Short mmCIF file of C-alpha atoms in Angstrom, two decimals:
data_model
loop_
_atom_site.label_atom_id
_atom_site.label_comp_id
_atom_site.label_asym_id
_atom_site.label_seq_id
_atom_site.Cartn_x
_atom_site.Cartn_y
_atom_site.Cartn_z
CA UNK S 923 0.00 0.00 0.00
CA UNK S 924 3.07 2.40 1.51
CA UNK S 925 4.24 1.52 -2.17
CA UNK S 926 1.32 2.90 -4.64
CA UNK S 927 1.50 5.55 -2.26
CA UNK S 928 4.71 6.40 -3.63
CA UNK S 929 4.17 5.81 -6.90
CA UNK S 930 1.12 8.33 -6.79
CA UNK S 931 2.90 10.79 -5.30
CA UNK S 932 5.59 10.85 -7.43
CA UNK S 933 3.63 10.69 -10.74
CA UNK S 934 1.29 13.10 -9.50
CA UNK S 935 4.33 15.92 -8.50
CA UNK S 936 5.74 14.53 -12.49
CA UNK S 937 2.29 15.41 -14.22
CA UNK S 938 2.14 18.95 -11.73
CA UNK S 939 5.67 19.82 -12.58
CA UNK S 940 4.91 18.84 -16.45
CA UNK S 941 1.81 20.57 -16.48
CA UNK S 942 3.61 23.86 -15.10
CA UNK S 943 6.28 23.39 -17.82
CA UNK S 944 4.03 23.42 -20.42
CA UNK S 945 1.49 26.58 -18.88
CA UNK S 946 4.60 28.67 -18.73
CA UNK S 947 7.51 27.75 -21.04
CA UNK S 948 5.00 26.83 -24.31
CA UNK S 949 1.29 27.99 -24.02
CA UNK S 950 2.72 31.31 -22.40
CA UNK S 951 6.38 31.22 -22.98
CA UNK S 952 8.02 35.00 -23.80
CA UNK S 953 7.50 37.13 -26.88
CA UNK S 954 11.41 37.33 -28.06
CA UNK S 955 12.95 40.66 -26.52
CA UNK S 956 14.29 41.78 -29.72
CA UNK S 957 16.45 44.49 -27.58
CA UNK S 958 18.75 42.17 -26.19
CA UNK S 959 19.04 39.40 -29.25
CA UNK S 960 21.63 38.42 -31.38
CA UNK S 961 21.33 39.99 -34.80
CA UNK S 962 20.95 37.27 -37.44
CA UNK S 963 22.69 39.86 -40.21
CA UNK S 964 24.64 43.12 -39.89
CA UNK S 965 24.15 44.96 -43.28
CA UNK S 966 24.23 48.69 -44.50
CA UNK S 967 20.78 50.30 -45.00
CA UNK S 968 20.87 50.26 -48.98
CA UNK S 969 21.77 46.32 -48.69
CA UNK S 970 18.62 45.75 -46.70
CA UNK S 971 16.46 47.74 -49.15
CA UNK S 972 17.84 46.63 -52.54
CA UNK S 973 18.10 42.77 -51.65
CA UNK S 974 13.83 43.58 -51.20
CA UNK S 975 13.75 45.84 -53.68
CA UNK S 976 15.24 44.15 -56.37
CA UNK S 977 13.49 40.51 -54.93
CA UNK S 978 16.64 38.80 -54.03
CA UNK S 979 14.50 37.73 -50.47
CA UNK S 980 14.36 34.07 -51.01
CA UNK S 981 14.58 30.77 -49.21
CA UNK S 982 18.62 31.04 -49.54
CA UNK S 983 19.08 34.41 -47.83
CA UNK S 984 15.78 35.65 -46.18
CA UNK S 985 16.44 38.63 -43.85
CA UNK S 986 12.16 38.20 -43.02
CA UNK S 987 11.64 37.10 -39.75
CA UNK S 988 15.03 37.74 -38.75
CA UNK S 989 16.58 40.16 -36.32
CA UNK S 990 18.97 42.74 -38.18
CA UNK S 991 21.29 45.32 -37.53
CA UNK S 992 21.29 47.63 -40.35
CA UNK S 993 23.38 51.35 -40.84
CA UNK S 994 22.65 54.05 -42.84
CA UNK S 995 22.32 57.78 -42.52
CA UNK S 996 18.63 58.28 -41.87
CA UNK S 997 16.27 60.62 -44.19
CA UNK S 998 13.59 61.76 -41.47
CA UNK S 999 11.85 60.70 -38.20
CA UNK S 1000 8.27 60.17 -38.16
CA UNK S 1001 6.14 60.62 -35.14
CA UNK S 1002 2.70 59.70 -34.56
CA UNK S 1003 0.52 58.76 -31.43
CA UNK S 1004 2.76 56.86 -29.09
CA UNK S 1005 4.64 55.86 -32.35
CA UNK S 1006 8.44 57.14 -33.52
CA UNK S 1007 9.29 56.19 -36.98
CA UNK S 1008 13.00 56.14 -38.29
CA UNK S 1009 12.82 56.10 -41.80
CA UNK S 1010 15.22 55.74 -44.57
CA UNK S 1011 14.23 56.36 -48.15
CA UNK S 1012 15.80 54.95 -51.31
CA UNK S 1013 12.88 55.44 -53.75
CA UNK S 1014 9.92 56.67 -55.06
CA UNK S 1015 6.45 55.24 -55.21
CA UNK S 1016 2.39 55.22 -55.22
CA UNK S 1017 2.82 55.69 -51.56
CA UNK S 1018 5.15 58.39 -51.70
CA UNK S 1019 8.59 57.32 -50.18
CA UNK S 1020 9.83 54.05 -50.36
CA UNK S 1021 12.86 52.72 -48.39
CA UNK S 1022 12.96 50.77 -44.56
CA UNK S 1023 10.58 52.01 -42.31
CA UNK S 1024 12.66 51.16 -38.43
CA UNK S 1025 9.61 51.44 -35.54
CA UNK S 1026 10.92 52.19 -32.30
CA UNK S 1027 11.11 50.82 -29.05
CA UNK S 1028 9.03 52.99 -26.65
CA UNK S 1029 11.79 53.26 -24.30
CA UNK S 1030 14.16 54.90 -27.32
CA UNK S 1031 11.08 57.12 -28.69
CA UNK S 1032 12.45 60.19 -27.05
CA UNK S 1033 15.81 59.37 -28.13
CA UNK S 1034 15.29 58.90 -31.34
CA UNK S 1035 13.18 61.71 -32.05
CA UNK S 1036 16.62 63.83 -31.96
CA UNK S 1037 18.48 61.91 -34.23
CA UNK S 1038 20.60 63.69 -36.26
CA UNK S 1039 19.29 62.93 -39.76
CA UNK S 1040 22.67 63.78 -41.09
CA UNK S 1041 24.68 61.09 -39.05
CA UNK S 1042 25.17 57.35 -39.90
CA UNK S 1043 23.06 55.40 -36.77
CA UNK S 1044 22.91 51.67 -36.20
CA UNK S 1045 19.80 50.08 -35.38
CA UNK S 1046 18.79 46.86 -34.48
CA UNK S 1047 15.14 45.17 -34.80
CA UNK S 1048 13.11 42.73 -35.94
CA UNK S 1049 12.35 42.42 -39.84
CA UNK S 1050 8.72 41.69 -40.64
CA UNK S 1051 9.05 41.73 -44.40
CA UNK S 1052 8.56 44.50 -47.25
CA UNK S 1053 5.52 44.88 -48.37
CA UNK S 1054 6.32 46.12 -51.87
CA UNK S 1055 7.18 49.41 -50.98
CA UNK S 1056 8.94 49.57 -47.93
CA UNK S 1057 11.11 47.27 -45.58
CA UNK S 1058 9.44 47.14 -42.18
CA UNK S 1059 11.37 46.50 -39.01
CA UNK S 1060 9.53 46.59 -35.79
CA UNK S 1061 10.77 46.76 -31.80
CA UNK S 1062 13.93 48.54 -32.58
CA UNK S 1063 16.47 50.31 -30.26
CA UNK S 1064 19.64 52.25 -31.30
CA UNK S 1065 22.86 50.86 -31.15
CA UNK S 1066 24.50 54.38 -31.54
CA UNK B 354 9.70 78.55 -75.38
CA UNK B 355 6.65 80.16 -73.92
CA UNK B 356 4.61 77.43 -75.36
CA UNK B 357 6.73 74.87 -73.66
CA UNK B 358 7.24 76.93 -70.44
CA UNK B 359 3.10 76.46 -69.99
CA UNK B 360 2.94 72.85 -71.47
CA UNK B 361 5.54 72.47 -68.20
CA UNK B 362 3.08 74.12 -65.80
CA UNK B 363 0.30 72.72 -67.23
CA UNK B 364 2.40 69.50 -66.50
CA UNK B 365 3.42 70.01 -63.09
CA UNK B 366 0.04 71.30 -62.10
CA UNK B 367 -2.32 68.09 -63.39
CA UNK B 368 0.68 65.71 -61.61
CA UNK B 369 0.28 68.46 -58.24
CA UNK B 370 -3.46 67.77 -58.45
CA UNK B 371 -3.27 64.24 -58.86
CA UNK B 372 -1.20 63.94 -55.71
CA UNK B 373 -3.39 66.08 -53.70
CA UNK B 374 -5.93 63.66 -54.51
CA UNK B 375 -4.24 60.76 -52.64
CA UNK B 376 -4.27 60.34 -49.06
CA UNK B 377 -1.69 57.24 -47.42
CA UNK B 378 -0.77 55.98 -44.46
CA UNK B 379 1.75 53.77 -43.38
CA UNK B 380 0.92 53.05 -39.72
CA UNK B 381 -2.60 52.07 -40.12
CA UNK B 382 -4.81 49.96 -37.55
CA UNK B 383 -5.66 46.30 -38.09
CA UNK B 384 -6.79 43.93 -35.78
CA UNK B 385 -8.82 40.73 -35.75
CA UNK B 386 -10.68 39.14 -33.40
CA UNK B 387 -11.95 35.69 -32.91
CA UNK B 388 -14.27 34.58 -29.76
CA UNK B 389 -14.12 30.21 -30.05
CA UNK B 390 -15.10 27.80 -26.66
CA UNK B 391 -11.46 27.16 -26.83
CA UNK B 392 -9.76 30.44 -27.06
CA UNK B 393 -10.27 34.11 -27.45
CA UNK B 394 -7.65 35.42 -30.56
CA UNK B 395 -6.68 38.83 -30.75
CA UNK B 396 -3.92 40.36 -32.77
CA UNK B 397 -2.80 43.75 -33.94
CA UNK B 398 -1.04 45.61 -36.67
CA UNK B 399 0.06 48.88 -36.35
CA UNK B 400 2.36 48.90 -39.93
CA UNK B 401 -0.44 48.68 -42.48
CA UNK B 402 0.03 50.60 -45.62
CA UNK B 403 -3.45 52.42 -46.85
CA UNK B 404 -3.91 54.26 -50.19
CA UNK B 405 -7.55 56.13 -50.90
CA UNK B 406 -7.64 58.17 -54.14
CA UNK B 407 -10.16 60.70 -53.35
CA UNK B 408 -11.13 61.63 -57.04
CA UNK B 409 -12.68 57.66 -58.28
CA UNK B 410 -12.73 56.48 -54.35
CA UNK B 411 -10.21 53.77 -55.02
CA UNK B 412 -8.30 52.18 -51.96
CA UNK B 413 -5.76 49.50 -51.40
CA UNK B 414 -4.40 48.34 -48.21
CA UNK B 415 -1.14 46.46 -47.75
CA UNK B 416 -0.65 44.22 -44.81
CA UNK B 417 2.47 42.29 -43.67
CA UNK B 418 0.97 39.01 -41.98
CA UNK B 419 4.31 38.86 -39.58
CA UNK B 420 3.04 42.35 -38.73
CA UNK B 421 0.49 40.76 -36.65
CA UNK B 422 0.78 40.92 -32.67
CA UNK B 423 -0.75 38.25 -30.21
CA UNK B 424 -0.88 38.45 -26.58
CA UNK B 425 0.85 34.96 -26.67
CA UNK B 426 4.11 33.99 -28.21
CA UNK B 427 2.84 30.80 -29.19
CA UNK B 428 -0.67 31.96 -30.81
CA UNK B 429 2.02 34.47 -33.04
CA UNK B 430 3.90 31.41 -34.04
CA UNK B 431 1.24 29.29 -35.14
CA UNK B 432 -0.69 32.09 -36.98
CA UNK B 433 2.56 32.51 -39.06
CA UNK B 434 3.60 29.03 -39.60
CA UNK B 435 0.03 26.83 -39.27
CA UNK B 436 -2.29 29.23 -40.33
CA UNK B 437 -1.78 31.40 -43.18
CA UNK B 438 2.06 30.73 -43.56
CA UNK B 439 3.75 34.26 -43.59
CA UNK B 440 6.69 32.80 -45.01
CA UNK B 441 5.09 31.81 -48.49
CA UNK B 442 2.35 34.24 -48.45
CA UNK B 443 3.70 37.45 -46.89
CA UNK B 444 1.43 40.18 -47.75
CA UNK B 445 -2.22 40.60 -47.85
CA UNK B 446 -4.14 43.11 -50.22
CA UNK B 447 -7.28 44.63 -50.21
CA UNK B 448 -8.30 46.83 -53.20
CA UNK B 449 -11.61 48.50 -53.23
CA UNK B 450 -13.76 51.28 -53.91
CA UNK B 451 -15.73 53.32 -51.81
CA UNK B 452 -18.93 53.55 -54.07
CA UNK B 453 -20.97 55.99 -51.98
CA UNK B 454 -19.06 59.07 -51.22
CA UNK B 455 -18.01 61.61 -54.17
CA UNK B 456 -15.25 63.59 -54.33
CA UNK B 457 -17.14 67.06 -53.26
CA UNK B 458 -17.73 65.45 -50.05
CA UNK B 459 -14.40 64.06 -49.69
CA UNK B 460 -13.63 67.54 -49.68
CA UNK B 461 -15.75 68.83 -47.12
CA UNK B 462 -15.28 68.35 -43.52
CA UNK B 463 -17.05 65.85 -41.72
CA UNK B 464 -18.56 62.63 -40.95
CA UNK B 465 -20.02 60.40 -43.53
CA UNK B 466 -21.27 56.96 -43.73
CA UNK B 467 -19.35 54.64 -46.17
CA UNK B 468 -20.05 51.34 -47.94
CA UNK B 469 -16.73 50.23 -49.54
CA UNK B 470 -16.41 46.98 -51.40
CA UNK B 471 -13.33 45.55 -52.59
CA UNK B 472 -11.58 42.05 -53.11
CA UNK B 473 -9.23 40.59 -50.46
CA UNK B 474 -6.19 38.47 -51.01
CA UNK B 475 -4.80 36.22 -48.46
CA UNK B 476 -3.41 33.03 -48.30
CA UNK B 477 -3.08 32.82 -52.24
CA UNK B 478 -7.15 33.27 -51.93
CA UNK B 479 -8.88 36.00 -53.46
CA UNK B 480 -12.56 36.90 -52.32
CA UNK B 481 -14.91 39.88 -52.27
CA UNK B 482 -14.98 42.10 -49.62
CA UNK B 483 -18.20 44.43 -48.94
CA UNK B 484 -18.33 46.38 -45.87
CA UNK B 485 -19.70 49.44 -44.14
CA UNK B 486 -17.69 52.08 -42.08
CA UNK B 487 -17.32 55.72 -41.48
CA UNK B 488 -15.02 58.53 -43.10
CA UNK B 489 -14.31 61.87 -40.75
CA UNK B 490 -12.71 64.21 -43.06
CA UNK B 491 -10.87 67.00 -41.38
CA UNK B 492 -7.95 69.34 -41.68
CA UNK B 493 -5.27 66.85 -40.23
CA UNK B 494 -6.74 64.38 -42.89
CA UNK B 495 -9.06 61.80 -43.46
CA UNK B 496 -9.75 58.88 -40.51
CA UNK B 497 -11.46 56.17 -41.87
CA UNK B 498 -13.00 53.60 -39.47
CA UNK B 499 -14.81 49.96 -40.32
CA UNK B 500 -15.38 46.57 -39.54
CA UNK B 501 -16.17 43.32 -41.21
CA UNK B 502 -16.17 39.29 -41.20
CA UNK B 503 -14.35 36.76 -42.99
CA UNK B 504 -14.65 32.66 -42.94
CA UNK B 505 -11.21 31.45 -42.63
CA UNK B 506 -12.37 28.41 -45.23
CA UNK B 507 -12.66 30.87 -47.94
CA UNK B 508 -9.17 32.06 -47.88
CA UNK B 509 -8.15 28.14 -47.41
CA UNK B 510 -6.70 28.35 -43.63
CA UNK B 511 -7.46 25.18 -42.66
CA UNK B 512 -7.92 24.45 -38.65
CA UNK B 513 -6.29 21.57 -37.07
CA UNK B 514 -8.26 18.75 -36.48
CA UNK B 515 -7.62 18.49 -32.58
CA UNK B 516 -8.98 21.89 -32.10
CA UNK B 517 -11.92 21.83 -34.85
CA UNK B 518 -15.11 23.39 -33.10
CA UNK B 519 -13.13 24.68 -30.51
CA UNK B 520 -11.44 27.71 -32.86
CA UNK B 521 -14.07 30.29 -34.17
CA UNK B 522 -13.77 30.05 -37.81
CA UNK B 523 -15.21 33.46 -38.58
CA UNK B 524 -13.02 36.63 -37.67
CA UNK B 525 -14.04 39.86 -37.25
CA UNK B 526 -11.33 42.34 -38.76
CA UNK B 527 -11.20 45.63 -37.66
CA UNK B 528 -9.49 48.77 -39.78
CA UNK B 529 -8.75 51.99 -38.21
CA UNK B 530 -7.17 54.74 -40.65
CA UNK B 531 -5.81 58.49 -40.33
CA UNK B 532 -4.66 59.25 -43.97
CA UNK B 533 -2.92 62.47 -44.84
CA UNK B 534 -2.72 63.91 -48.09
CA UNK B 535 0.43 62.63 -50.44
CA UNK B 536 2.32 65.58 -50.48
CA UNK B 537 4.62 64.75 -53.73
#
């Protein structure tokens, strides 16, 4: 009897501990803190832009989905809402300027709304595609 | 000369209308929402790209699927991957027409109802789109609000079998606009 006991105990603090494992390291584990990652590729802004641009994103060298580190001198800083934009333009299209579109970490909106728009920056973030006009990369913070 | 010095203006004045005619954004509001037994799905996009020609009431929208934010990690992953696989089909378009508002009134301040149908592309699927919303024209622009439903089976995102029943398989898609004129 002393035995099963055991054997219940255990299995039961097994399927508890598993259970827990699962609730917090799969069905809610972390978004990925882009801030503190690893880029995946360091490239200049005009690399990012033309390997989109000119539809070189493929299975082979996909910077979509990917964290990158890109630098470039920027062409203007956007702001709307809660929202700061760093933007670097390249071309021309139907919706006016086309080029990478960097949205900012909240914590480096103030920051970056007095970048010098004359001055090379790095800036790191995560790359959610281009969607045929510009290149989009989300949660980013300045390097410097 | 002269006659090519006002062919030039002439020029530079019809493309300086046409412009003014267009109104983008490139931070526009999505979000969808699905109530199932299983689970609640929300998500949010903050980077859509939105084009309305004021003159013939055409729009398009642009939407980067991986633009798409979930309260969960895991929800984000399997939207991408599962559902209607970012990787292979990256972008979704909606081109439409608003049918029911005319230029003039595009031109005038304030609120007016809208019916806008269009044809949406997701997934590799194309299907038509009609919908009803509002347009509040002011001086910072033009903020243009609506709402609609989609079956997931039409654009062929297929749910799992283990969760069938459980996942609502109707979303309700939200769009929330400010466009400003193209100033070009």
């Amino acid at each position: 009897m002393k035995k099963w006991f055991k054997i219940l105990i255990i299995a039961s603090i097994t399927g508890v501990t598993g259970l827990a494992y699962i609730w917090f390291f799969v069905y809610n584990k972390p978004h990925q803190d882009i801030e503190k990652s690893t880029p995946d590729f360091v490239i200049s802004s005009s690399e990012c832009y033309n390997h989109y641009a000119d539809g070189n994103n493929s299975e082979i060298k996909n910077y979509t989905g990917k964290v990158l580190q890109i630098e470039g001198i920027p062409s203007s800083i956007e702001s709307n809402d809660s929202l700061v934009v760093v933007v670097f333009v390249f071309n021309e299209g139907m919706f006016g300027d086309e080029g990478i579109r960097c949205t900012m970490l909240p914590s480096y909106a103030e920051k970056s709304e007095n970048i010098n728009v004359l001055k090379p920056i790095t800036i790191k973030g995560y790359c959610s595609g281009y969607n045929e006009t510009d290149v989009v990369l989300e949660q980013c913070s300045l390097i410097n | 000369m002269r006659n090519i010095t006002i062919i030039l203006i002439a020029l530079l004045s019809i493309a300086i209308q046409s412009n003014a005619q267009k109104f983008i954004t490139k931070s526009g509001n999505i979000t969808f929402y699905s109530d199932g037994p299983l689970e609640k799905i929300e998500a949010r996009n903050t980077q859509v790209n939105s084009a309305l020609d004021i003159k013939t009431g055409d729009f398009v929208f642009k939407v980067l699927m991986k633009s798409f934010v979930f309260e969960k990690a895991l929800m984000q992953e399997h939207f991408n991957e599962n559902y209607v696989e970012s990787d292979k089909f990256p972008v979704a378009i909606l081109k439409g027409k608003v049918t029911n508002i005319s230029y003039d009134e595009f031109s005038t301040k304030g609120k007016y109802d809208a019916f806008v149908e269009g044809e949406l592309t997701m997934h590799g699927e194309t299907h038509k789109i009609t919908a009803n919303g509002t347009f509040d024209i002011s001086k910072k622009g033009i903020v243009g609000i609506s709402k609609f439903k989609i079956e997931l089976a039409d654009y062929n995102i297929s749910i799992p079998g283990a969760v069938t029943g459980k996942i609502a398989e109707e979303i309700e898609i939200s769009v929330d606009v400010m466009l400003k004129p193209l100033n070009k």
